[in-house]
Short mmCIF file of C-alpha atoms in Angstrom, two decimals:
data_model
loop_
_atom_site.label_atom_id
_atom_site.label_comp_id
_atom_site.label_asym_id
_atom_site.label_seq_id
_atom_site.Cartn_x
_atom_site.Cartn_y
_atom_site.Cartn_z
CA MET A 1 -17.55 4.40 -26.01
CA ASN A 2 -20.54 6.17 -27.52
CA ARG A 3 -20.62 3.48 -30.21
CA THR A 4 -22.17 1.21 -27.55
CA PHE A 5 -25.72 2.19 -28.45
CA LEU A 6 -25.28 2.45 -32.20
CA GLY A 7 -27.60 -0.51 -32.69
CA ALA A 8 -30.40 1.16 -30.75
CA ALA A 9 -30.01 4.42 -32.61
CA THR A 10 -30.08 2.59 -35.94
CA ALA A 11 -33.26 0.78 -34.93
CA ILE A 12 -34.89 4.11 -34.16
CA GLY A 13 -33.87 5.52 -37.50
CA LEU A 14 -35.35 2.56 -39.34
CA CYS A 15 -38.62 2.58 -37.43
CA LEU A 16 -39.49 6.24 -36.96
CA ALA A 17 -41.28 6.56 -40.24
CA ALA A 18 -42.98 3.19 -39.94
CA THR A 19 -44.53 3.67 -36.51
CA GLY A 20 -48.23 2.92 -36.63
CA ALA A 21 -51.08 3.15 -34.17
CA MET A 22 -50.61 1.15 -30.99
CA ALA A 23 -53.12 -1.64 -30.54
CA GLY A 24 -53.02 -1.94 -26.75
CA LYS A 25 -55.77 0.51 -25.91
CA ALA A 26 -58.15 -1.09 -28.38
CA ASP A 27 -58.01 -4.54 -26.79
CA ASN A 28 -57.14 -3.39 -23.25
CA THR A 29 -53.81 -5.24 -23.36
CA LEU A 30 -50.47 -3.69 -22.45
CA LYS A 31 -47.41 -5.34 -24.00
CA VAL A 32 -44.31 -4.86 -21.84
CA GLU A 33 -40.73 -5.79 -22.73
CA LEU A 34 -38.04 -5.98 -20.04
CA GLY A 35 -34.34 -6.72 -20.47
CA GLY A 36 -33.95 -9.03 -17.46
CA GLU A 37 -35.45 -12.48 -17.25
CA VAL A 38 -37.87 -13.67 -14.59
CA ASP A 39 -36.84 -17.29 -14.17
CA THR A 40 -39.43 -17.88 -11.44
CA LEU A 41 -42.49 -15.99 -10.22
CA ASN A 42 -41.93 -17.39 -6.74
CA TYR A 43 -40.75 -14.07 -5.31
CA TYR A 44 -38.72 -15.51 -2.46
CA TYR A 45 -36.47 -17.30 -4.95
CA ASN A 46 -35.94 -14.36 -7.30
CA SER A 47 -33.98 -11.36 -6.04
CA SER A 48 -33.98 -9.48 -9.36
CA ARG A 49 -35.74 -6.16 -9.82
CA GLU A 50 -37.92 -7.78 -12.49
CA GLY A 51 -38.92 -10.36 -9.90
CA LEU A 52 -39.94 -7.66 -7.44
CA VAL A 53 -41.98 -5.91 -10.13
CA ALA A 54 -43.85 -9.13 -10.88
CA SER A 55 -44.44 -9.68 -7.17
CA LEU A 56 -46.07 -6.25 -6.77
CA GLN A 57 -48.75 -7.16 -9.25
CA ILE A 58 -49.42 -10.71 -8.03
CA PHE A 59 -48.97 -10.53 -4.27
CA ASP A 60 -49.79 -8.14 -1.45
CA THR A 61 -47.96 -7.08 1.70
CA LEU A 62 -49.39 -6.31 5.12
CA VAL A 63 -48.91 -2.56 4.69
CA VAL A 64 -47.86 -0.17 1.92
CA LYS A 65 -45.89 3.05 2.06
CA ASP A 66 -47.20 6.28 0.57
CA LEU A 67 -44.47 7.60 -1.75
CA ALA A 68 -45.59 11.21 -1.32
CA THR A 69 -45.89 11.34 2.48
CA GLY A 70 -43.71 8.46 3.63
CA GLU A 71 -46.59 7.19 5.77
CA PHE A 72 -47.52 3.54 6.12
CA LYS A 73 -51.06 2.66 5.10
CA PRO A 74 -53.29 -0.40 5.46
CA ASN A 75 -53.20 -3.15 2.86
CA LEU A 76 -53.69 -6.74 4.05
CA ALA A 77 -53.64 -5.38 7.59
CA THR A 78 -56.01 -2.68 8.77
CA GLU A 79 -54.16 -1.83 11.99
CA TRP A 80 -50.76 -2.41 13.53
CA ALA A 81 -48.98 -1.47 16.72
CA TRP A 82 -45.68 -2.03 18.50
CA ILE A 83 -46.44 -4.08 21.62
CA ASP A 84 -42.83 -3.63 22.71
CA ASP A 85 -39.47 -3.01 21.02
CA THR A 86 -39.46 -6.47 19.44
CA THR A 87 -43.15 -7.26 18.89
CA LEU A 88 -45.45 -5.99 16.14
CA GLU A 89 -49.16 -6.86 16.19
CA PHE A 90 -51.31 -6.75 13.04
CA LYS A 91 -55.09 -6.81 12.68
CA LEU A 92 -55.88 -8.31 9.30
CA ALA A 93 -58.45 -7.09 6.78
CA PRO A 94 -61.56 -9.28 6.48
CA GLY A 95 -63.04 -10.47 3.19
CA ILE A 96 -59.78 -10.83 1.22
CA THR A 97 -59.29 -13.92 -0.92
CA PHE A 98 -56.43 -15.36 -2.90
CA HIS A 99 -56.71 -15.82 -6.66
CA ASN A 100 -57.74 -19.45 -6.15
CA GLY A 101 -60.56 -18.54 -3.74
CA GLU A 102 -58.66 -19.41 -0.55
CA ALA A 103 -59.55 -16.97 2.25
CA PHE A 104 -56.75 -14.81 3.61
CA THR A 105 -56.31 -15.30 7.37
CA ALA A 106 -53.71 -15.21 10.10
CA ASP A 107 -52.65 -18.73 9.11
CA ASP A 108 -51.27 -17.40 5.83
CA VAL A 109 -49.21 -14.70 7.52
CA VAL A 110 -47.85 -17.08 10.13
CA PHE A 111 -46.99 -19.64 7.46
CA THR A 112 -45.29 -17.11 5.16
CA LEU A 113 -43.07 -15.54 7.81
CA ASN A 114 -42.10 -18.71 9.64
CA TRP A 115 -41.43 -20.54 6.37
CA ALA A 116 -39.34 -17.63 5.02
CA VAL A 117 -37.05 -17.47 8.06
CA ASP A 118 -36.60 -21.25 8.23
CA PRO A 119 -33.04 -22.03 6.97
CA GLU A 120 -34.42 -25.15 5.30
CA SER A 121 -36.43 -22.96 2.91
CA ARG A 122 -33.19 -21.53 1.48
CA ILE A 123 -34.85 -18.43 0.06
CA VAL A 124 -32.55 -16.10 -1.88
CA VAL A 125 -33.90 -12.93 -0.25
CA TYR A 126 -33.13 -14.07 3.29
CA ASP A 127 -31.55 -10.72 4.18
CA LYS A 128 -35.01 -9.19 3.83
CA VAL A 129 -36.43 -11.39 6.60
CA ARG A 130 -33.41 -12.21 8.77
CA TRP A 131 -34.59 -9.78 11.48
CA ILE A 132 -37.76 -11.82 12.09
CA ASP A 133 -37.76 -14.42 14.86
CA THR A 134 -41.24 -15.94 14.64
CA ALA A 135 -44.84 -15.11 13.74
CA GLU A 136 -47.62 -16.16 16.10
CA LYS A 137 -51.37 -16.43 15.56
CA VAL A 138 -53.39 -14.56 18.19
CA ASP A 139 -56.75 -15.30 16.58
CA GLU A 140 -58.13 -15.84 13.08
CA MET A 141 -57.43 -12.25 12.04
CA THR A 142 -54.63 -11.17 14.40
CA VAL A 143 -50.90 -11.90 14.14
CA ARG A 144 -47.90 -11.00 16.26
CA VAL A 145 -44.49 -10.79 14.65
CA LYS A 146 -41.60 -11.31 17.04
CA LEU A 147 -38.25 -9.72 16.11
CA LYS A 148 -34.84 -11.11 17.02
CA ALA A 149 -33.85 -7.61 18.16
CA PRO A 150 -35.19 -4.09 17.70
CA PHE A 151 -35.28 -3.29 13.97
CA PRO A 152 -36.39 0.26 13.11
CA ALA A 153 -36.84 -0.53 9.39
CA ALA A 154 -39.26 -3.41 10.03
CA LEU A 155 -42.32 -1.75 8.47
CA ASP A 156 -40.29 -0.63 5.45
CA PHE A 157 -39.36 -4.25 4.74
CA LEU A 158 -42.88 -5.51 5.39
CA ALA A 159 -44.29 -2.89 3.03
CA LEU A 160 -42.16 -3.80 0.02
CA ALA A 161 -40.10 -6.93 0.42
CA ILE A 162 -42.27 -9.50 2.24
CA PRO A 163 -45.44 -10.52 0.34
CA MET A 164 -47.93 -12.95 1.85
CA TYR A 165 -48.45 -16.46 0.46
CA PRO A 166 -51.44 -18.84 0.79
CA ASP A 167 -50.51 -21.59 3.23
CA GLN A 168 -52.78 -24.31 1.82
CA TYR A 169 -51.87 -23.72 -1.82
CA TYR A 170 -48.14 -23.55 -1.13
CA ALA A 171 -48.30 -26.85 0.73
CA GLU A 172 -49.71 -28.39 -2.47
CA ALA A 173 -47.74 -26.50 -5.13
CA GLY A 174 -44.38 -26.18 -3.41
CA ARG A 175 -41.48 -24.03 -4.57
CA ASP A 176 -41.62 -25.00 -8.24
CA GLY A 177 -45.39 -24.86 -8.52
CA MET A 178 -45.48 -21.36 -7.03
CA GLY A 179 -42.87 -20.36 -9.60
CA VAL A 180 -45.03 -21.20 -12.62
CA ARG A 181 -48.55 -21.07 -11.13
CA PRO A 182 -48.28 -18.34 -8.48
CA VAL A 183 -51.32 -17.51 -6.36
CA GLY A 184 -51.56 -14.25 -4.44
CA THR A 185 -54.10 -11.65 -3.40
CA GLY A 186 -52.75 -8.90 -5.68
CA PRO A 187 -54.47 -6.78 -8.35
CA TYR A 188 -53.40 -9.20 -11.09
CA ARG A 189 -53.48 -12.97 -11.36
CA VAL A 190 -51.15 -14.98 -13.56
CA THR A 191 -52.68 -16.86 -16.50
CA ALA A 192 -49.60 -18.00 -18.45
CA VAL A 193 -45.88 -18.43 -17.77
CA GLU A 194 -42.82 -19.33 -19.82
CA PRO A 195 -40.03 -19.23 -17.20
CA GLY A 196 -37.31 -16.80 -18.18
CA LYS A 197 -39.26 -15.69 -21.27
CA SER A 198 -42.70 -14.29 -20.52
CA TYR A 199 -45.73 -14.19 -18.26
CA THR A 200 -49.28 -12.90 -18.67
CA LEU A 201 -51.33 -11.05 -16.08
CA GLU A 202 -55.09 -10.56 -16.01
CA ALA A 203 -56.94 -8.17 -13.70
CA PHE A 204 -58.25 -9.92 -10.58
CA GLU A 205 -61.92 -8.97 -10.52
CA ASP A 206 -62.32 -9.80 -6.82
CA TYR A 207 -59.35 -7.69 -5.72
CA ALA A 208 -60.06 -6.23 -2.26
CA GLY A 209 -56.71 -4.93 -1.02
CA LEU A 210 -56.80 -1.62 0.85
CA GLY A 211 -53.50 -0.06 -0.22
CA LYS A 212 -53.48 -0.65 -3.97
CA SER A 213 -55.90 0.34 -6.68
CA LYS A 214 -57.90 -2.20 -8.65
CA ALA A 215 -56.31 -2.81 -12.04
CA ALA A 216 -57.76 -0.72 -14.88
CA ILE A 217 -55.84 -2.42 -17.70
CA GLY A 218 -57.34 -5.86 -18.18
CA ARG A 219 -54.34 -7.74 -19.49
CA VAL A 220 -50.57 -7.23 -19.26
CA GLU A 221 -48.18 -9.35 -21.32
CA VAL A 222 -44.60 -9.17 -20.02
CA ALA A 223 -41.79 -10.55 -22.17
CA THR A 224 -38.03 -10.76 -21.68
CA VAL A 225 -36.13 -9.33 -24.64
CA ALA A 226 -32.46 -9.18 -23.73
CA ASP A 227 -31.25 -7.08 -26.65
CA GLY A 228 -31.84 -3.34 -26.15
CA SER A 229 -31.95 -2.54 -29.86
CA THR A 230 -34.64 -5.16 -30.39
CA ARG A 231 -36.75 -3.74 -27.57
CA ILE A 232 -36.58 -0.27 -29.05
CA ALA A 233 -37.40 -1.54 -32.53
CA ASP A 234 -40.40 -3.38 -31.06
CA LEU A 235 -41.62 -0.22 -29.34
CA MET A 236 -41.31 1.84 -32.50
CA SER A 237 -43.15 -0.77 -34.59
CA GLY A 238 -45.92 -1.30 -32.04
CA ARG A 239 -44.96 -4.84 -31.04
CA ALA A 240 -44.23 -3.46 -27.55
CA GLU A 241 -45.91 -0.62 -25.69
CA PHE A 242 -43.79 -0.16 -22.58
CA LEU A 243 -40.03 -0.30 -21.93
CA TRP A 244 -37.86 0.63 -19.01
CA GLN A 245 -34.09 0.93 -18.50
CA VAL A 246 -33.93 2.86 -21.76
CA PRO A 247 -30.41 4.28 -22.35
CA ALA A 248 -30.21 8.05 -21.80
CA ASP A 249 -28.72 8.79 -25.22
CA VAL A 250 -31.62 7.03 -26.94
CA MET A 251 -34.39 8.94 -25.15
CA PRO A 252 -34.26 12.15 -27.26
CA ARG A 253 -34.69 10.20 -30.49
CA LEU A 254 -37.63 8.25 -29.10
CA ALA A 255 -39.28 11.49 -28.03
CA GLU A 256 -39.32 12.63 -31.66
CA SER A 257 -42.23 10.29 -32.32
CA ASP A 258 -45.68 11.63 -31.45
CA LYS A 259 -46.70 8.04 -30.73
CA ILE A 260 -44.16 7.63 -27.91
CA ASP A 261 -43.87 9.30 -24.51
CA THR A 262 -40.69 9.18 -22.41
CA ALA A 263 -39.83 9.76 -18.77
CA SER A 264 -36.68 9.62 -16.65
CA VAL A 265 -36.17 9.52 -12.90
CA SER A 266 -33.27 9.14 -10.46
CA THR A 267 -33.31 5.96 -8.38
CA MET A 268 -31.55 4.50 -5.37
CA ARG A 269 -30.02 1.72 -7.49
CA ILE A 270 -26.23 1.77 -7.48
CA GLY A 271 -23.64 -0.11 -9.52
CA PHE A 272 -20.53 -1.64 -7.97
CA VAL A 273 -17.94 -4.38 -8.23
CA THR A 274 -17.54 -6.79 -5.33
CA LEU A 275 -13.94 -7.76 -4.56
CA ASP A 276 -13.15 -11.06 -2.85
CA ALA A 277 -11.20 -9.60 0.06
CA ALA A 278 -12.05 -12.66 2.20
CA GLY A 279 -10.63 -15.14 -0.30
CA ARG A 280 -13.87 -17.08 -0.65
CA SER A 281 -13.32 -17.89 -4.33
CA ASP A 282 -9.58 -18.55 -3.95
CA ALA A 283 -7.48 -18.41 -0.78
CA ASP A 284 -4.58 -17.05 -2.84
CA THR A 285 -6.48 -14.35 -4.72
CA PRO A 286 -4.60 -11.03 -5.06
CA LEU A 287 -7.80 -9.34 -3.89
CA ARG A 288 -6.99 -10.24 -0.29
CA ASN A 289 -4.26 -7.60 -0.47
CA LYS A 290 -5.51 -4.11 0.44
CA LEU A 291 -2.98 -2.49 -1.91
CA VAL A 292 -4.42 -4.44 -4.85
CA ARG A 293 -7.96 -3.39 -3.99
CA GLN A 294 -6.83 0.23 -3.72
CA ALA A 295 -5.08 -0.08 -7.08
CA ILE A 296 -8.29 -1.32 -8.70
CA ASN A 297 -10.18 1.64 -7.26
CA HIS A 298 -7.61 4.10 -8.61
CA ALA A 299 -7.45 2.38 -12.01
CA VAL A 300 -11.08 2.82 -13.07
CA ASP A 301 -12.18 6.19 -14.45
CA ARG A 302 -15.72 6.08 -13.13
CA GLN A 303 -16.58 9.61 -14.25
CA THR A 304 -15.75 8.83 -17.87
CA ILE A 305 -18.04 5.79 -17.72
CA VAL A 306 -20.83 7.97 -16.36
CA ASP A 307 -20.29 10.73 -18.92
CA ALA A 308 -19.89 8.47 -21.95
CA LEU A 309 -22.24 5.61 -21.16
CA VAL A 310 -24.58 5.92 -18.20
CA GLN A 311 -25.57 9.61 -18.53
CA GLY A 312 -29.09 10.62 -17.47
CA GLY A 313 -28.04 12.41 -14.28
CA SER A 314 -26.02 9.51 -12.89
CA GLU A 315 -23.65 10.43 -10.05
CA LEU A 316 -20.61 8.73 -8.54
CA VAL A 317 -21.00 6.91 -5.22
CA ASN A 318 -18.30 6.04 -2.70
CA THR A 319 -20.30 3.95 -0.25
CA PRO A 320 -22.33 0.71 -0.45
CA CYS A 321 -25.65 2.49 -0.23
CA SER A 322 -27.69 5.17 -1.94
CA PRO A 323 -27.18 8.76 -0.77
CA ILE A 324 -30.95 9.13 -0.30
CA GLN A 325 -31.13 6.28 2.24
CA PHE A 326 -31.05 6.78 5.98
CA GLY A 327 -27.56 6.30 7.38
CA CYS A 328 -25.74 6.63 4.06
CA ILE A 329 -23.04 9.22 4.61
CA THR A 330 -20.96 10.48 1.69
CA ASP A 331 -17.96 11.82 3.63
CA VAL A 332 -15.66 8.81 3.25
CA LEU A 333 -12.34 8.16 1.53
CA SER A 334 -12.71 8.23 -2.25
CA TYR A 335 -10.26 7.03 -4.86
CA GLU A 336 -9.54 9.44 -7.69
CA TYR A 337 -8.70 8.12 -11.12
CA ASP A 338 -4.93 7.79 -11.03
CA PRO A 339 -3.49 4.96 -13.19
CA ALA A 340 0.08 5.84 -12.20
CA LYS A 341 -0.83 5.45 -8.54
CA ALA A 342 -2.55 2.17 -9.35
CA LYS A 343 0.63 0.81 -10.95
CA GLU A 344 2.68 1.89 -7.95
CA LEU A 345 0.32 0.12 -5.56
CA LEU A 346 0.38 -3.06 -7.65
CA ALA A 347 4.18 -3.07 -7.66
CA GLU A 348 4.25 -2.50 -3.89
CA ALA A 349 1.81 -5.40 -3.47
CA GLY A 350 4.15 -7.69 -5.41
CA TYR A 351 2.39 -7.53 -8.79
CA PRO A 352 4.60 -5.21 -10.92
CA ASP A 353 3.39 -6.95 -14.07
CA GLY A 354 -0.21 -7.17 -12.94
CA PHE A 355 -2.23 -10.38 -12.81
CA ALA A 356 -5.19 -12.08 -14.48
CA ILE A 357 -8.63 -12.34 -12.90
CA THR A 358 -12.29 -12.87 -13.85
CA MET A 359 -15.22 -10.51 -13.32
CA THR A 360 -18.77 -11.80 -13.66
CA GLY A 361 -21.89 -9.72 -14.33
CA TYR A 362 -25.43 -9.98 -15.68
CA ARG A 363 -26.21 -6.66 -17.40
CA ASP A 364 -24.70 -3.50 -18.90
CA LYS A 365 -21.92 -5.23 -20.76
CA PRO A 366 -20.55 -1.93 -22.18
CA TYR A 367 -19.93 -0.67 -18.63
CA ALA A 368 -18.13 -3.90 -17.77
CA GLU A 369 -16.02 -3.65 -20.92
CA ALA A 370 -15.01 -0.11 -19.95
CA ILE A 371 -13.86 -1.37 -16.53
CA GLN A 372 -11.99 -4.15 -18.33
CA GLN A 373 -10.19 -1.59 -20.51
CA PHE A 374 -9.19 0.64 -17.62
CA LEU A 375 -7.78 -2.28 -15.64
CA ALA A 376 -5.84 -3.48 -18.68
CA GLU A 377 -4.08 -0.11 -18.79
CA VAL A 378 -2.50 -0.80 -15.38
CA GLY A 379 -1.59 -4.42 -16.15
CA ILE A 380 -4.63 -6.30 -14.82
CA THR A 381 -5.96 -8.74 -17.41
CA LEU A 382 -9.68 -9.00 -16.75
CA THR A 383 -11.82 -11.68 -18.33
CA TYR A 384 -15.48 -10.68 -18.31
CA ASP A 385 -18.11 -13.40 -18.03
CA GLN A 386 -21.78 -12.37 -18.40
CA LEU A 387 -24.38 -14.79 -17.04
CA GLN A 388 -28.13 -14.87 -16.71
CA TYR A 389 -29.11 -13.22 -13.43
CA ALA A 390 -30.20 -16.41 -11.67
CA ALA A 391 -26.91 -18.15 -12.44
CA LEU A 392 -24.88 -15.14 -11.30
CA ALA A 393 -26.84 -14.76 -8.06
CA SER A 394 -26.37 -18.44 -7.22
CA ALA A 395 -22.64 -18.39 -7.93
CA HIS A 396 -22.15 -15.14 -6.02
CA MET A 397 -23.93 -16.47 -2.94
CA ASP A 398 -21.89 -19.65 -3.13
CA GLY A 399 -18.65 -17.64 -2.92
CA LYS A 400 -17.41 -18.57 -6.38
CA ILE A 401 -16.92 -15.13 -7.93
CA PRO A 402 -13.64 -13.18 -7.50
CA MET A 403 -15.11 -9.94 -8.85
CA GLY A 404 -18.84 -9.39 -9.37
CA PHE A 405 -20.19 -6.51 -11.44
CA LEU A 406 -23.58 -6.04 -9.78
CA THR A 407 -26.31 -3.51 -9.21
CA HIS A 408 -28.67 -3.26 -6.26
CA GLY A 409 -31.81 -1.19 -5.72
CA SER A 410 -32.33 -2.03 -2.02
CA SER A 411 -35.82 -3.31 -2.85
CA SER A 412 -36.61 0.44 -2.81
CA ILE A 413 -36.24 0.52 0.98
CA PRO A 414 -35.13 4.04 2.04
CA ASP A 415 -32.78 2.76 4.73
CA MET A 416 -29.23 1.55 4.16
CA SER A 417 -30.04 -1.70 5.93
CA GLY A 418 -31.74 -2.57 2.65
CA ILE A 419 -28.38 -3.03 0.90
CA THR A 420 -25.38 -2.78 3.25
CA THR A 421 -26.56 -5.73 5.34
CA GLU A 422 -26.65 -7.92 2.24
CA PHE A 423 -23.04 -7.29 1.24
CA PHE A 424 -21.34 -6.52 4.56
CA GLY A 425 -23.53 -8.21 7.17
CA GLY A 426 -21.85 -11.62 7.19
CA GLY A 427 -24.35 -13.30 4.87
CA THR A 428 -23.92 -15.26 1.66
CA GLN A 429 -23.02 -12.23 -0.45
CA ASP A 430 -20.46 -10.80 1.97
CA TYR A 431 -17.03 -11.12 0.32
CA THR A 432 -15.31 -9.17 3.08
CA ARG A 433 -16.23 -11.08 6.25
CA ASP A 434 -14.80 -8.30 8.41
CA GLN A 435 -16.26 -8.99 11.84
CA GLU A 436 -15.83 -5.40 12.97
CA VAL A 437 -17.83 -4.15 9.97
CA ILE A 438 -20.45 -6.86 10.51
CA ASP A 439 -20.86 -5.82 14.14
CA TRP A 440 -21.27 -2.15 13.24
CA VAL A 441 -23.78 -2.89 10.48
CA MET A 442 -25.87 -5.14 12.70
CA ALA A 443 -25.72 -2.63 15.57
CA GLY A 444 -26.98 0.04 13.19
CA ASN A 445 -29.77 -2.26 12.06
CA THR A 446 -31.01 -3.03 15.54
CA SER A 447 -30.65 0.16 17.56
CA ILE A 448 -33.81 2.17 18.17
CA ASP A 449 -31.71 5.27 18.86
CA THR A 450 -31.28 7.23 15.62
CA ALA A 451 -27.98 8.80 16.62
CA GLU A 452 -26.58 5.45 17.67
CA ARG A 453 -27.68 3.89 14.37
CA GLN A 454 -25.93 6.63 12.43
CA GLU A 455 -22.76 6.32 14.50
CA ASN A 456 -22.47 2.60 13.84
CA TYR A 457 -23.30 2.90 10.15
CA THR A 458 -20.74 5.69 9.78
CA LYS A 459 -17.98 3.53 11.29
CA ALA A 460 -18.86 0.67 8.95
CA LEU A 461 -18.94 2.84 5.82
CA GLN A 462 -15.66 4.54 6.67
CA LYS A 463 -13.84 1.24 7.16
CA ILE A 464 -15.30 -0.23 3.98
CA ALA A 465 -13.90 2.76 2.09
CA ASP A 466 -10.56 2.82 3.93
CA GLU A 467 -9.99 -0.86 3.18
CA ALA A 468 -11.23 -0.55 -0.42
CA TYR A 469 -13.40 -3.58 0.20
CA TRP A 470 -15.18 -3.07 -3.11
CA LEU A 471 -15.30 -0.78 -6.13
CA PRO A 472 -18.27 1.58 -5.86
CA LEU A 473 -19.38 3.01 -9.19
CA PHE A 474 -22.45 5.21 -9.72
CA THR A 475 -26.18 5.69 -9.29
CA TYR A 476 -28.52 4.43 -11.97
CA PRO A 477 -31.05 6.75 -13.58
CA LEU A 478 -34.09 5.00 -15.01
CA GLY A 479 -35.54 5.82 -18.40
CA PHE A 480 -39.00 4.79 -19.61
CA ALA A 481 -40.53 4.84 -23.07
CA TYR A 482 -44.14 3.88 -23.75
CA THR A 483 -47.11 4.36 -26.03
CA ALA A 484 -48.63 7.83 -25.88
CA ASP A 485 -51.99 6.16 -25.23
CA LEU A 486 -50.82 5.19 -21.76
CA SER A 487 -51.11 7.26 -18.59
CA PHE A 488 -48.02 6.48 -16.50
CA THR A 489 -46.12 8.27 -13.74
CA ALA A 490 -42.48 7.35 -13.15
CA THR A 491 -41.48 6.96 -9.49
CA PRO A 492 -37.99 7.07 -7.92
CA ASP A 493 -38.44 3.70 -6.20
CA GLU A 494 -37.59 1.92 -9.48
CA LEU A 495 -40.83 -0.05 -9.50
CA LEU A 496 -43.61 -0.57 -12.00
CA ARG A 497 -47.20 -0.68 -10.81
CA PHE A 498 -49.24 -1.89 -13.75
CA TYR A 499 -52.37 -1.67 -11.61
CA GLU A 500 -51.96 2.12 -11.40
CA MET A 501 -51.60 2.58 -15.16
CA THR A 502 -54.60 3.59 -17.27
CA TRP A 503 -55.39 4.31 -20.89
CA LYS A 504 -55.87 7.93 -21.86
#
């Protein structure tokens, strides 16, 4: 399995001697290459991590969260208060304008929130806003947000996952226009877009947000380069100056160059395989049988995948959440690697010779191929289909995928409602549709009593494990490599803040 990254290692070997001076500092332009595409810059229709990164630069949220202290701080709002258990009131900051000159007011907040929760909008990040009932304008600079029920994580979601849009501009541009000509209040404005390929950011000179710093780097060019070896070759030759999601076994070689700095950090992103226990993709799927799902869990040697491929401090997970999130217990049933047991379970389920099935993913093909190999050893013939992220997300939400090899970073929200709700809360990506689990998850989301939240979440996580409703895999470490001219601090929230980066 170590041969997976041979191409990247070869690229390093070819380029080490040829590395020249980086040009970014000289012209105040940072060239970034990411592996995942950004098919639209309209945040609400792009649930990828790359989409969230773009959103951070272009748009602002009402509040921000201090990573060091965990405290919420002003951003587009200067003050906020709970009026009651289901009402939040925000006083908005004066003097803030959108990139097109439109003044930021209560009308923009009311429009954004009410539009986002409207089923007709069909946003793909609906689970981030589903707790909101309505937003009401109190006066020109005051808004009240009404919740459907108490939701303790409300400010966490508002700080990271719910950026504000300009009401007048969106009425003119619409969904597609916002995707290629986005207008926000953020530290950077967009000057060029090739959907799925690249976008260019320029520092917004009139930036006035309270919770973010004004951009120091004048221009950021972000390109999608799907092949990892090509990205590394570009970094070593100077065609790129910043990469993330760098494989752990490549990092030491990159660090040999005095022109390159590296960093690595643990994140709350986890990898997993969804299993169609509800029969959404096919009423006759073997995955509706608990014994089959248990067999799949026993068949995959997750630790070998971590040791041989993921590396970088990755750890196994047994629950649909990150261990660092509130509510995410680790004391649940786990399935040890036991191919003999897997074969026994398949025979008991009526599949002594196994069966054929398809798994669909969007990244980390070597990991998927390892899963494919392990399942083959117990008689399950797995066809792996890798799609672009947007196509996968659409098909998964439409209930068309028997097995989905996915990852999820919870939008960096340190509460398990940021992920578990999405896959076990009865929404479009729930392939279990277990009403008891749904009730527990939603009770945990809405209780203001911490102990009660934990009790409900614990019940949900234990049943998900007992029923083998999906195949949990491992946490994702995150590796960065970038020009030594750049001052950059890696953070565990798996986000990039170009506006905080500076040249040395």
